Amino acid sequence: MAFTSWADFWAMGGYALFVWLSFGTTYGLLLGLWWYSKRQHNNIQQQIRAKAAREQRVRQHQEKEK
Amino acid sequence: MWGSMFRWLDPYAKPETLYHLCGRLLPYLMGLALFTLLLGNIWGLAFSPADYQQGDSYRIIYIHVPSAIWSMGAYSSMAIAAFIGLVWQIRVAQWAVLAIAPIGAVYTAIALITGAAWGKPMWGTWWVWDARLTSELVLLFLYLGVIALAGAFSEAARGIKVASLLAIVGVVNLPIIHFSVEWWNTLHQGATITKFAKPSIDPSMLWPLLISLLGFALLLAALTCLRLRSQILMFEQHRPWVRQLVDSMAASHQKEQN
């Protein structure tokens, strides 16, 4: 352990701003990318599902018309 | 020769197989990435000794060096995928270009931002227009260019081809980034670990750095898997296998709701 207390740890030997700015933006950007990719995947799945459901409704309707 | 060499890869060029392979790998890759990333970073942040010259500011190294190295590693993979996609017309390789580009862009942005936050206390400035920093900024623009070009054509296949071409041409920037610290006078220090000599860093600092390096690599692989799955679904949505997949998903979705 390189630090003697939590306060010591957060202070980062006087470099707190630079160290925590770095780690904060890094994890912020990585989480953002993960969330964005996850949402994109869900959106695509949903779109395909909606399209399939619509096609099925159209097919059912056409069968009823006959 | 090429045929027999790559025959074992053949089944993975089939989108359906790759989609399921990525799905199976994803949880393991993501779990391992998270574990190694946190292990390496917490070790480096709290347990490694402070640097005798830079004090605790040097701890930025545990994200700066891995993100910088893999910003170039991601670019190499993207360019290789682009080359395979253009020359052999393997569609999953073309989609991999789209999957990797945003990850590489984020890694590059992280390398630039953490570099600025490290440069301010050590060099006295957030930014200088020197060879290393400028060539890394060019890398960010290359990634953004690939992403923009891929979406700039009404015909998706055409956009991917033009973007792939840019990705391949941009490879010339990689050696420039790597050797910039040797070819030009620069504020940036030379290589610490990516050289054919003993690393110029103490083992107590090297181990957490190597683990963080592995963490960023695993995260790159995991995010590529996740994003490649989306690309495959999007471009294959009219194929029967996607329809079957969606039907079974809809069924389980309904079961959850009931």
mmCIF file with all atom_site columns, N, CA and C in Angstrom, chain A:
data_model
loop_
_atom_site.group_PDB
_atom_site.id
_atom_site.type_symbol
_atom_site.label_atom_id
_atom_site.label_alt_id
_atom_site.label_comp_id
_atom_site.label_asym_id
_atom_site.label_entity_id
_atom_site.label_seq_id
_atom_site.pdbx_PDB_ins_code
_atom_site.Cartn_x
_atom_site.Cartn_y
_atom_site.Cartn_z
_atom_site.occupancy
_atom_site.B_iso_or_equiv
_atom_site.pdbx_formal_charge
_atom_site.auth_seq_id
_atom_site.auth_comp_id
_atom_site.auth_asym_id
_atom_site.auth_atom_id
_atom_site.pdbx_PDB_model_num
ATOM 1   N N  . MET A 1 1  ? 0.853   -1.202  0.000   1.00 0.00 ? 1  MET A N  1
ATOM 2   C CA . MET A 1 1  ? 0.000   0.000   0.000   1.00 0.00 ? 1  MET A CA 1
ATOM 3   C C  . MET A 1 1  ? 0.880   1.241   0.000   1.00 0.00 ? 1  MET A C  1
ATOM 4   N N  . ALA A 1 2  ? 0.653   2.109   -0.979  1.00 0.00 ? 2  ALA A N  1
ATOM 5   C CA . ALA A 1 2  ? 1.516   3.277   -1.138  1.00 0.00 ? 2  ALA A CA 1
ATOM 6   C C  . ALA A 1 2  ? 1.015   4.490   -0.344  1.00 0.00 ? 2  ALA A C  1
ATOM 7   N N  . PHE A 1 3  ? -0.182  4.348   0.250   1.00 0.00 ? 3  PHE A N  1
ATOM 8   C CA . PHE A 1 3  ? -0.745  5.488   0.973   1.00 0.00 ? 3  PHE A CA 1
ATOM 9   C C  . PHE A 1 3  ? -1.064  5.083   2.407   1.00 0.00 ? 3  PHE A C  1
ATOM 10  N N  . THR A 1 4  ? -1.065  6.062   3.332   1.00 0.00 ? 4  THR A N  1
ATOM 11  C CA . THR A 1 4  ? -1.295  5.741   4.738   1.00 0.00 ? 4  THR A CA 1
ATOM 12  C C  . THR A 1 4  ? -2.758  5.896   5.130   1.00 0.00 ? 4  THR A C  1
ATOM 13  N N  . SER A 1 5  ? -3.524  6.713   4.392   1.00 0.00 ? 5  SER A N  1
ATOM 14  C CA . SER A 1 5  ? -4.940  6.892   4.729   1.00 0.00 ? 5  SER A CA 1
ATOM 15  C C  . SER A 1 5  ? -5.739  7.143   3.463   1.00 0.00 ? 5  SER A C  1
ATOM 16  N N  . TRP A 1 6  ? -7.086  7.081   3.601   1.00 0.00 ? 6  TRP A N  1
ATOM 17  C CA . TRP A 1 6  ? -7.943  7.338   2.439   1.00 0.00 ? 6  TRP A CA 1
ATOM 18  C C  . TRP A 1 6  ? -7.758  8.774   1.937   1.00 0.00 ? 6  TRP A C  1
ATOM 19  N N  . ALA A 1 7  ? -7.642  9.716   2.887   1.00 0.00 ? 7  ALA A N  1
ATOM 20  C CA . ALA A 1 7  ? -7.460  11.120  2.504   1.00 0.00 ? 7  ALA A CA 1
ATOM 21  C C  . ALA A 1 7  ? -6.184  11.265  1.691   1.00 0.00 ? 7  ALA A C  1
ATOM 22  N N  . ASP A 1 8  ? -5.159  10.566  2.135   1.00 0.00 ? 8  ASP A N  1
ATOM 23  C CA . ASP A 1 8  ? -3.866  10.529  1.453   1.00 0.00 ? 8  ASP A CA 1
ATOM 24  C C  . ASP A 1 8  ? -4.023  10.003  0.028   1.00 0.00 ? 8  ASP A C  1
ATOM 25  N N  . PHE A 1 9  ? -4.828  8.927   -0.073  1.00 0.00 ? 9  PHE A N  1
ATOM 26  C CA . PHE A 1 9  ? -5.053  8.281   -1.366  1.00 0.00 ? 9  PHE A CA 1
ATOM 27  C C  . PHE A 1 9  ? -5.752  9.228   -2.331  1.00 0.00 ? 9  PHE A C  1
ATOM 28  N N  . TRP A 1 10 ? -6.832  9.871   -1.852  1.00 0.00 ? 10 TRP A N  1
ATOM 29  C CA . TRP A 1 10 ? -7.579  10.764  -2.738  1.00 0.00 ? 10 TRP A CA 1
ATOM 30  C C  . TRP A 1 10 ? -6.747  11.979  -3.133  1.00 0.00 ? 10 TRP A C  1
ATOM 31  N N  . ALA A 1 11 ? -5.817  12.390  -2.254  1.00 0.00 ? 11 ALA A N  1
ATOM 32  C CA . ALA A 1 11 ? -5.001  13.577  -2.549  1.00 0.00 ? 11 ALA A CA 1
ATOM 33  C C  . ALA A 1 11 ? -3.974  13.296  -3.640  1.00 0.00 ? 11 ALA A C  1
ATOM 34  N N  . MET A 1 12 ? -3.568  12.032  -3.815  1.00 0.00 ? 12 MET A N  1
ATOM 35  C CA . MET A 1 12 ? -2.614  11.638  -4.848  1.00 0.00 ? 12 MET A CA 1
ATOM 36  C C  . MET A 1 12 ? -1.352  12.519  -4.832  1.00 0.00 ? 12 MET A C  1
ATOM 37  N N  . GLY A 1 13 ? -0.843  12.790  -3.638  1.00 0.00 ? 13 GLY A N  1
ATOM 38  C CA . GLY A 1 13 ? 0.400   13.544  -3.514  1.00 0.00 ? 13 GLY A CA 1
ATOM 39  C C  . GLY A 1 13 ? 0.324   14.920  -4.154  1.00 0.00 ? 13 GLY A C  1
ATOM 40  N N  . GLY A 1 14 ? -0.888  15.502  -4.177  1.00 0.00 ? 14 GLY A N  1
ATOM 41  C CA . GLY A 1 14 ? -1.041  16.837  -4.740  1.00 0.00 ? 14 GLY A CA 1
ATOM 42  C C  . GLY A 1 14 ? -1.454  16.827  -6.208  1.00 0.00 ? 14 GLY A C  1
ATOM 43  N N  . TYR A 1 15 ? -1.504  15.639  -6.813  1.00 0.00 ? 15 TYR A N  1
ATOM 44  C CA . TYR A 1 15 ? -1.855  15.537  -8.236  1.00 0.00 ? 15 TYR A CA 1
ATOM 45  C C  . TYR A 1 15 ? -3.287  15.053  -8.435  1.00 0.00 ? 15 TYR A C  1
ATOM 46  N N  . ALA A 1 16 ? -4.127  15.207  -7.403  1.00 0.00 ? 16 ALA A N  1
ATOM 47  C CA . ALA A 1 16 ? -5.490  14.666  -7.428  1.00 0.00 ? 16 ALA A CA 1
ATOM 48  C C  . ALA A 1 16 ? -6.234  15.064  -8.706  1.00 0.00 ? 16 ALA A C  1
ATOM 49  N N  . LEU A 1 17 ? -6.195  16.360  -9.053  1.00 0.00 ? 17 LEU A N  1
ATOM 50  C CA . LEU A 1 17 ? -6.942  16.848  -10.221 1.00 0.00 ? 17 LEU A CA 1
ATOM 51  C C  . LEU A 1 17 ? -6.589  16.041  -11.467 1.00 0.00 ? 17 LEU A C  1
ATOM 52  N N  . PHE A 1 18 ? -5.295  15.877  -11.718 1.00 0.00 ? 18 PHE A N  1
ATOM 53  C CA . PHE A 1 18 ? -4.850  15.250  -12.974 1.00 0.00 ? 18 PHE A CA 1
ATOM 54  C C  . PHE A 1 18 ? -5.106  13.744  -12.973 1.00 0.00 ? 18 PHE A C  1
ATOM 55  N N  . VAL A 1 19 ? -4.825  13.095  -11.846 1.00 0.00 ? 19 VAL A N  1
ATOM 56  C CA . VAL A 1 19 ? -5.022  11.647  -11.781 1.00 0.00 ? 19 VAL A CA 1
ATOM 57  C C  . VAL A 1 19 ? -6.505  11.308  -11.878 1.00 0.00 ? 19 VAL A C  1
ATOM 58  N N  . TRP A 1 20 ? -7.346  11.995  -11.107 1.00 0.00 ? 20 TRP A N  1
ATOM 59  C CA . TRP A 1 20 ? -8.771  11.631  -11.092 1.00 0.00 ? 20 TRP A CA 1
ATOM 60  C C  . TRP A 1 20 ? -9.493  12.110  -12.337 1.00 0.00 ? 20 TRP A C  1
ATOM 61  N N  . LEU A 1 21 ? -8.997  13.202  -12.933 1.00 0.00 ? 21 LEU A N  1
ATOM 62  C CA . LEU A 1 21 ? -9.525  13.630  -14.236 1.00 0.00 ? 21 LEU A CA 1
ATOM 63  C C  . LEU A 1 21 ? -9.286  12.530  -15.270 1.00 0.00 ? 21 LEU A C  1
ATOM 64  N N  . SER A 1 22 ? -8.077  11.974  -15.258 1.00 0.00 ? 22 SER A N  1
ATOM 65  C CA . SER A 1 22 ? -7.722  10.918  -16.212 1.00 0.00 ? 22 SER A CA 1
ATOM 66  C C  . SER A 1 22 ? -8.581  9.685   -16.019 1.00 0.00 ? 22 SER A C  1
ATOM 67  N N  . PHE A 1 23 ? -8.613  9.184   -14.782 1.00 0.00 ? 23 PHE A N  1
ATOM 68  C CA . PHE A 1 23 ? -9.357  7.947   -14.543 1.00 0.00 ? 23 PHE A CA 1
ATOM 69  C C  . PHE A 1 23 ? -10.859 8.171   -14.712 1.00 0.00 ? 23 PHE A C  1
ATOM 70  N N  . GLY A 1 24 ? -11.355 9.351   -14.313 1.00 0.00 ? 24 GLY A N  1
ATOM 71  C CA . GLY A 1 24 ? -12.770 9.657   -14.458 1.00 0.00 ? 24 GLY A CA 1
ATOM 72  C C  . GLY A 1 24 ? -13.199 9.656   -15.917 1.00 0.00 ? 24 GLY A C  1
ATOM 73  N N  . THR A 1 25 ? -12.471 10.401  -16.771 1.00 0.00 ? 25 THR A N  1
ATOM 74  C CA . THR A 1 25 ? -12.862 10.463  -18.184 1.00 0.00 ? 25 THR A CA 1
ATOM 75  C C  . THR A 1 25 ? -12.698 9.100   -18.846 1.00 0.00 ? 25 THR A C  1
ATOM 76  N N  . THR A 1 26 ? -11.650 8.359   -18.466 1.00 0.00 ? 26 THR A N  1
ATOM 77  C CA . THR A 1 26 ? -11.439 7.038   -19.066 1.00 0.00 ? 26 THR A CA 1
ATOM 78  C C  . THR A 1 26 ? -12.631 6.131   -18.817 1.00 0.00 ? 26 THR A C  1
ATOM 79  N N  . TYR A 1 27 ? -12.997 5.980   -17.535 1.00 0.00 ? 27 TYR A N  1
ATOM 80  C CA . TYR A 1 27 ? -14.102 5.073   -17.238 1.00 0.00 ? 27 TYR A CA 1
ATOM 81  C C  . TYR A 1 27 ? -15.435 5.627   -17.728 1.00 0.00 ? 27 TYR A C  1
ATOM 82  N N  . GLY A 1 28 ? -15.570 6.960   -17.738 1.00 0.00 ? 28 GLY A N  1
ATOM 83  C CA . GLY A 1 28 ? -16.773 7.575   -18.294 1.00 0.00 ? 28 GLY A CA 1
ATOM 84  C C  . GLY A 1 28 ? -16.944 7.229   -19.771 1.00 0.00 ? 28 GLY A C  1
ATOM 85  N N  . LEU A 1 29 ? -15.855 7.406   -20.532 1.00 0.00 ? 29 LEU A N  1
ATOM 86  C CA . LEU A 1 29 ? -15.911 7.132   -21.972 1.00 0.00 ? 29 LEU A CA 1
ATOM 87  C C  . LEU A 1 29 ? -16.150 5.648   -22.239 1.00 0.00 ? 29 LEU A C  1
ATOM 88  N N  . LEU A 1 30 ? -15.458 4.766   -21.480 1.00 0.00 ? 30 LEU A N  1
ATOM 89  C CA . LEU A 1 30 ? -15.610 3.324   -21.703 1.00 0.00 ? 30 LEU A CA 1
ATOM 90  C C  . LEU A 1 30 ? -17.031 2.876   -21.379 1.00 0.00 ? 30 LEU A C  1
ATOM 91  N N  . LEU A 1 31 ? -17.580 3.372   -20.254 1.00 0.00 ? 31 LEU A N  1
ATOM 92  C CA . LEU A 1 31 ? -18.959 3.021   -19.894 1.00 0.00 ? 31 LEU A CA 1
ATOM 93  C C  . LEU A 1 31 ? -19.928 3.547   -20.945 1.00 0.00 ? 31 LEU A C  1
ATOM 94  N N  . GLY A 1 32 ? -19.671 4.767   -21.418 1.00 0.00 ? 32 GLY A N  1
ATOM 95  C CA . GLY A 1 32 ? -20.517 5.363   -22.444 1.00 0.00 ? 32 GLY A CA 1
ATOM 96  C C  . GLY A 1 32 ? -20.529 4.527   -23.715 1.00 0.00 ? 32 GLY A C  1
ATOM 97  N N  . LEU A 1 33 ? -19.346 4.087   -24.122 1.00 0.00 ? 33 LEU A N  1
ATOM 98  C CA . LEU A 1 33 ? -19.248 3.268   -25.333 1.00 0.00 ? 33 LEU A CA 1
ATOM 99  C C  . LEU A 1 33 ? -19.990 1.943   -25.164 1.00 0.00 ? 33 LEU A C  1
ATOM 100 N N  . TRP A 1 34 ? -19.823 1.321   -23.986 1.00 0.00 ? 34 TRP A N  1
ATOM 101 C CA . TRP A 1 34 ? -20.487 0.048   -23.715 1.00 0.00 ? 34 TRP A CA 1
ATOM 102 C C  . TRP A 1 34 ? -22.004 0.227   -23.736 1.00 0.00 ? 34 TRP A C  1
ATOM 103 N N  . TRP A 1 35 ? -22.480 1.309   -23.077 1.00 0.00 ? 35 TRP A N  1
ATOM 104 C CA . TRP A 1 35 ? -23.915 1.565   -23.008 1.00 0.00 ? 35 TRP A CA 1
ATOM 105 C C  . TRP A 1 35 ? -24.466 1.840   -24.408 1.00 0.00 ? 35 TRP A C  1
ATOM 106 N N  . TYR A 1 36 ? -23.754 2.628   -25.189 1.00 0.00 ? 36 TYR A N  1
ATOM 107 C CA . TYR A 1 36 ? -24.183 2.975   -26.539 1.00 0.00 ? 36 TYR A CA 1
ATOM 108 C C  . TYR A 1 36 ? -24.264 1.724   -27.423 1.00 0.00 ? 36 TYR A C  1
ATOM 109 N N  . SER A 1 37 ? -23.228 0.858   -27.326 1.00 0.00 ? 37 SER A N  1
ATOM 110 C CA . SER A 1 37 ? -23.205 -0.353  -28.150 1.00 0.00 ? 37 SER A CA 1
ATOM 111 C C  . SER A 1 37 ? -24.324 -1.301  -27.761 1.00 0.00 ? 37 SER A C  1
ATOM 112 N N  . LYS A 1 38 ? -24.566 -1.411  -26.453 1.00 0.00 ? 38 LYS A N  1
ATOM 113 C CA . LYS A 1 38 ? -25.622 -2.267  -25.924 1.00 0.00 ? 38 LYS A CA 1
ATOM 114 C C  . LYS A 1 38 ? -26.986 -1.784  -26.420 1.00 0.00 ? 38 LYS A C  1
ATOM 115 N N  . ARG A 1 39 ? -27.189 -0.448  -26.347 1.00 0.00 ? 39 ARG A N  1
ATOM 116 C CA . ARG A 1 39 ? -28.463 0.125   -26.761 1.00 0.00 ? 39 ARG A CA 1
ATOM 117 C C  . ARG A 1 39 ? -28.685 -0.068  -28.255 1.00 0.00 ? 39 ARG A C  1
ATOM 118 N N  . GLN A 1 40 ? -27.591 0.122   -29.020 1.00 0.00 ? 40 GLN A N  1
ATOM 119 C CA . GLN A 1 40 ? -27.663 -0.070  -30.463 1.00 0.00 ? 40 GLN A CA 1
ATOM 120 C C  . GLN A 1 40 ? -28.106 -1.501  -30.791 1.00 0.00 ? 40 GLN A C  1
ATOM 121 N N  . HIS A 1 41 ? -27.522 -2.468  -30.060 1.00 0.00 ? 41 HIS A N  1
ATOM 122 C CA . HIS A 1 41 ? -27.856 -3.874  -30.286 1.00 0.00 ? 41 HIS A CA 1
ATOM 123 C C  . HIS A 1 41 ? -29.334 -4.136  -29.984 1.00 0.00 ? 41 HIS A C  1
ATOM 124 N N  . ASN A 1 42 ? -29.805 -3.603  -28.854 1.00 0.00 ? 42 ASN A N  1
ATOM 125 C CA . ASN A 1 42 ? -31.212 -3.787  -28.480 1.00 0.00 ? 42 ASN A CA 1
ATOM 126 C C  . ASN A 1 42 ? -32.148 -3.140  -29.500 1.00 0.00 ? 42 ASN A C  1
ATOM 127 N N  . ASN A 1 43 ? -31.754 -1.941  -29.983 1.00 0.00 ? 43 ASN A N  1
ATOM 128 C CA . ASN A 1 43 ? -32.582 -1.240  -30.965 1.00 0.00 ? 43 ASN A CA 1
ATOM 129 C C  . ASN A 1 43 ? -32.724 -2.053  -32.247 1.00 0.00 ? 43 ASN A C  1
ATOM 130 N N  . ILE A 1 44 ? -31.597 -2.618  -32.706 1.00 0.00 ? 44 ILE A N  1
ATOM 131 C CA . ILE A 1 44 ? -31.636 -3.412  -33.944 1.00 0.00 ? 44 ILE A CA 1
ATOM 132 C C  . ILE A 1 44 ? -32.540 -4.622  -33.762 1.00 0.00 ? 44 ILE A C  1
ATOM 133 N N  . GLN A 1 45 ? -32.382 -5.305  -32.616 1.00 0.00 ? 45 GLN A N  1
ATOM 134 C CA . GLN A 1 45 ? -33.231 -6.464  -32.340 1.00 0.00 ? 45 GLN A CA 1
ATOM 135 C C  . GLN A 1 45 ? -34.706 -6.076  -32.364 1.00 0.00 ? 45 GLN A C  1
ATOM 136 N N  . GLN A 1 46 ? -34.993 -4.934  -31.710 1.00 0.00 ? 46 GLN A N  1
ATOM 137 C CA . GLN A 1 46 ? -36.378 -4.488  -31.615 1.00 0.00 ? 46 GLN A CA 1
ATOM 138 C C  . GLN A 1 46 ? -36.956 -4.159  -33.004 1.00 0.00 ? 46 GLN A C  1
ATOM 139 N N  . GLN A 1 47 ? -36.124 -3.485  -33.820 1.00 0.00 ? 47 GLN A N  1
ATOM 140 C CA . GLN A 1 47 ? -36.570 -3.128  -35.171 1.00 0.00 ? 47 GLN A CA 1
ATOM 141 C C  . GLN A 1 47 ? -36.905 -4.370  -35.983 1.00 0.00 ? 47 GLN A C  1
ATOM 142 N N  . ILE A 1 48 ? -36.017 -5.363  -35.908 1.00 0.00 ? 48 ILE A N  1
ATOM 143 C CA . ILE A 1 48 ? -36.247 -6.591  -36.675 1.00 0.00 ? 48 ILE A CA 1
ATOM 144 C C  . ILE A 1 48 ? -37.513 -7.280  -36.177 1.00 0.00 ? 48 ILE A C  1
ATOM 145 N N  . ARG A 1 49 ? -37.679 -7.290  -34.859 1.00 0.00 ? 49 ARG A N  1
ATOM 146 C CA . ARG A 1 49 ? -38.861 -7.936  -34.274 1.00 0.00 ? 49 ARG A CA 1
ATOM 147 C C  . ARG A 1 49 ? -40.133 -7.213  -34.724 1.00 0.00 ? 49 ARG A C  1
ATOM 148 N N  . ALA A 1 50 ? -40.088 -5.870  -34.703 1.00 0.00 ? 50 ALA A N  1
ATOM 149 C CA . ALA A 1 50 ? -41.262 -5.083  -35.101 1.00 0.00 ? 50 ALA A CA 1
ATOM 150 C C  . ALA A 1 50 ? -41.597 -5.341  -36.568 1.00 0.00 ? 50 ALA A C  1
ATOM 151 N N  . LYS A 1 51 ? -40.547 -5.413  -37.395 1.00 0.00 ? 51 LYS A N  1
ATOM 152 C CA . LYS A 1 51 ? -40.756 -5.634  -38.818 1.00 0.00 ? 51 LYS A CA 1
ATOM 153 C C  . LYS A 1 51 ? -41.391 -7.011  -39.052 1.00 0.00 ? 51 LYS A C  1
ATOM 154 N N  . ALA A 1 52 ? -40.901 -8.010  -38.337 1.00 0.00 ? 52 ALA A N  1
ATOM 155 C CA . ALA A 1 52 ? -41.431 -9.367  -38.486 1.00 0.00 ? 52 ALA A CA 1
ATOM 156 C C  . ALA A 1 52 ? -42.886 -9.418  -38.039 1.00 0.00 ? 52 ALA A C  1
ATOM 157 N N  . ALA A 1 53 ? -43.186 -8.725  -36.934 1.00 0.00 ? 53 ALA A N  1
ATOM 158 C CA . ALA A 1 53 ? -44.562 -8.730  -36.421 1.00 0.00 ? 53 ALA A CA 1
ATOM 159 C C  . ALA A 1 53 ? -45.500 -8.060  -37.407 1.00 0.00 ? 53 ALA A C  1
ATOM 160 N N  . ARG A 1 54 ? -45.020 -6.966  -38.019 1.00 0.00 ? 54 ARG A N  1
ATOM 161 C CA . ARG A 1 54 ? -45.847 -6.237  -38.978 1.00 0.00 ? 54 ARG A CA 1
ATOM 162 C C  . ARG A 1 54 ? -46.134 -7.100  -40.205 1.00 0.00 ? 54 ARG A C  1
ATOM 163 N N  . GLU A 1 55 ? -45.088 -7.794  -40.681 1.00 0.00 ? 55 GLU A N  1
ATOM 164 C CA . GLU A 1 55 ? -45.274 -8.658  -41.847 1.00 0.00 ? 55 GLU A CA 1
ATOM 165 C C  . GLU A 1 55 ? -46.280 -9.758  -41.554 1.00 0.00 ? 55 GLU A C  1
ATOM 166 N N  . GLN A 1 56 ? -46.218 -10.238 -40.304 1.00 0.00 ? 56 GLN A N  1
ATOM 167 C CA . GLN A 1 56 ? -47.162 -11.307 -39.943 1.00 0.00 ? 56 GLN A CA 1
ATOM 168 C C  . GLN A 1 56 ? -48.601 -10.781 -39.919 1.00 0.00 ? 56 GLN A C  1
ATOM 169 N N  . ARG A 1 57 ? -48.748 -9.555  -39.398 1.00 0.00 ? 57 ARG A N  1
ATOM 170 C CA . ARG A 1 57 ? -50.089 -8.951  -39.354 1.00 0.00 ? 57 ARG A CA 1
ATOM 171 C C  . ARG A 1 57 ? -50.639 -8.763  -40.760 1.00 0.00 ? 57 ARG A C  1
ATOM 172 N N  . VAL A 1 58 ? -49.752 -8.275  -41.671 1.00 0.00 ? 58 VAL A N  1
ATOM 173 C CA . VAL A 1 58 ? -50.174 -8.070  -43.062 1.00 0.00 ? 58 VAL A CA 1
ATOM 174 C C  . VAL A 1 58 ? -50.608 -9.401  -43.672 1.00 0.00 ? 58 VAL A C  1
ATOM 175 N N  . ARG A 1 59 ? -49.828 -10.462 -43.392 1.00 0.00 ? 59 ARG A N  1
ATOM 176 C CA . ARG A 1 59 ? -50.134 -11.774 -43.958 1.00 0.00 ? 59 ARG A CA 1
ATOM 177 C C  . ARG A 1 59 ? -51.484 -12.265 -43.439 1.00 0.00 ? 59 ARG A C  1
ATOM 178 N N  . GLN A 1 60 ? -51.707 -12.097 -42.137 1.00 0.00 ? 60 GLN A N  1
ATOM 179 C CA . GLN A 1 60 ? -52.982 -12.545 -41.549 1.00 0.00 ? 60 GLN A CA 1
ATOM 180 C C  . GLN A 1 60 ? -54.158 -11.804 -42.179 1.00 0.00 ? 60 GLN A C  1
ATOM 181 N N  . HIS A 1 61 ? -53.935 -10.487 -42.378 1.00 0.00 ? 61 HIS A N  1
ATOM 182 C CA . HIS A 1 61 ? -54.975 -9.655  -42.951 1.00 0.00 ? 61 HIS A CA 1
ATOM 183 C C  . HIS A 1 61 ? -55.316 -10.106 -44.373 1.00 0.00 ? 61 HIS A C  1
ATOM 184 N N  . GLN A 1 62 ? -54.229 -10.388 -45.146 1.00 0.00 ? 62 GLN A N  1
ATOM 185 C CA . GLN A 1 62 ? -54.436 -10.822 -46.527 1.00 0.00 ? 62 GLN A CA 1
ATOM 186 C C  . GLN A 1 62 ? -55.193 -12.144 -46.572 1.00 0.00 ? 62 GLN A C  1
ATOM 187 N N  . GLU A 1 63 ? -54.891 -13.013 -45.629 1.00 0.00 ? 63 GLU A N  1
ATOM 188 C CA . GLU A 1 63 ? -55.580 -14.305 -45.612 1.00 0.00 ? 63 GLU A CA 1
ATOM 189 C C  . GLU A 1 63 ? -57.060 -14.131 -45.311 1.00 0.00 ? 63 GLU A C  1
ATOM 190 N N  . LYS A 1 64 ? -57.350 -13.165 -44.436 1.00 0.00 ? 64 LYS A N  1
ATOM 191 C CA . LYS A 1 64 ? -58.742 -12.905 -44.084 1.00 0.00 ? 64 LYS A CA 1
ATOM 192 C C  . LYS A 1 64 ? -59.516 -12.343 -45.280 1.00 0.00 ? 64 LYS A C  1
ATOM 193 N N  . GLU A 1 65 ? -58.834 -11.516 -46.088 1.00 0.00 ? 65 GLU A N  1
ATOM 194 C CA . GLU A 1 65 ? -59.449 -10.894 -47.255 1.00 0.00 ? 65 GLU A CA 1
ATOM 195 C C  . GLU A 1 65 ? -59.894 -11.914 -48.279 1.00 0.00 ? 65 GLU A C  1
ATOM 196 N N  . LYS A 1 66 ? -59.145 -12.993 -48.367 1.00 0.00 ? 66 LYS A N  1
ATOM 197 C CA . LYS A 1 66 ? -59.382 -13.988 -49.422 1.00 0.00 ? 66 LYS A CA 1
ATOM 198 C C  . LYS A 1 66 ? -60.775 -14.600 -49.357 1.00 0.00 ? 66 LYS A C  1
#
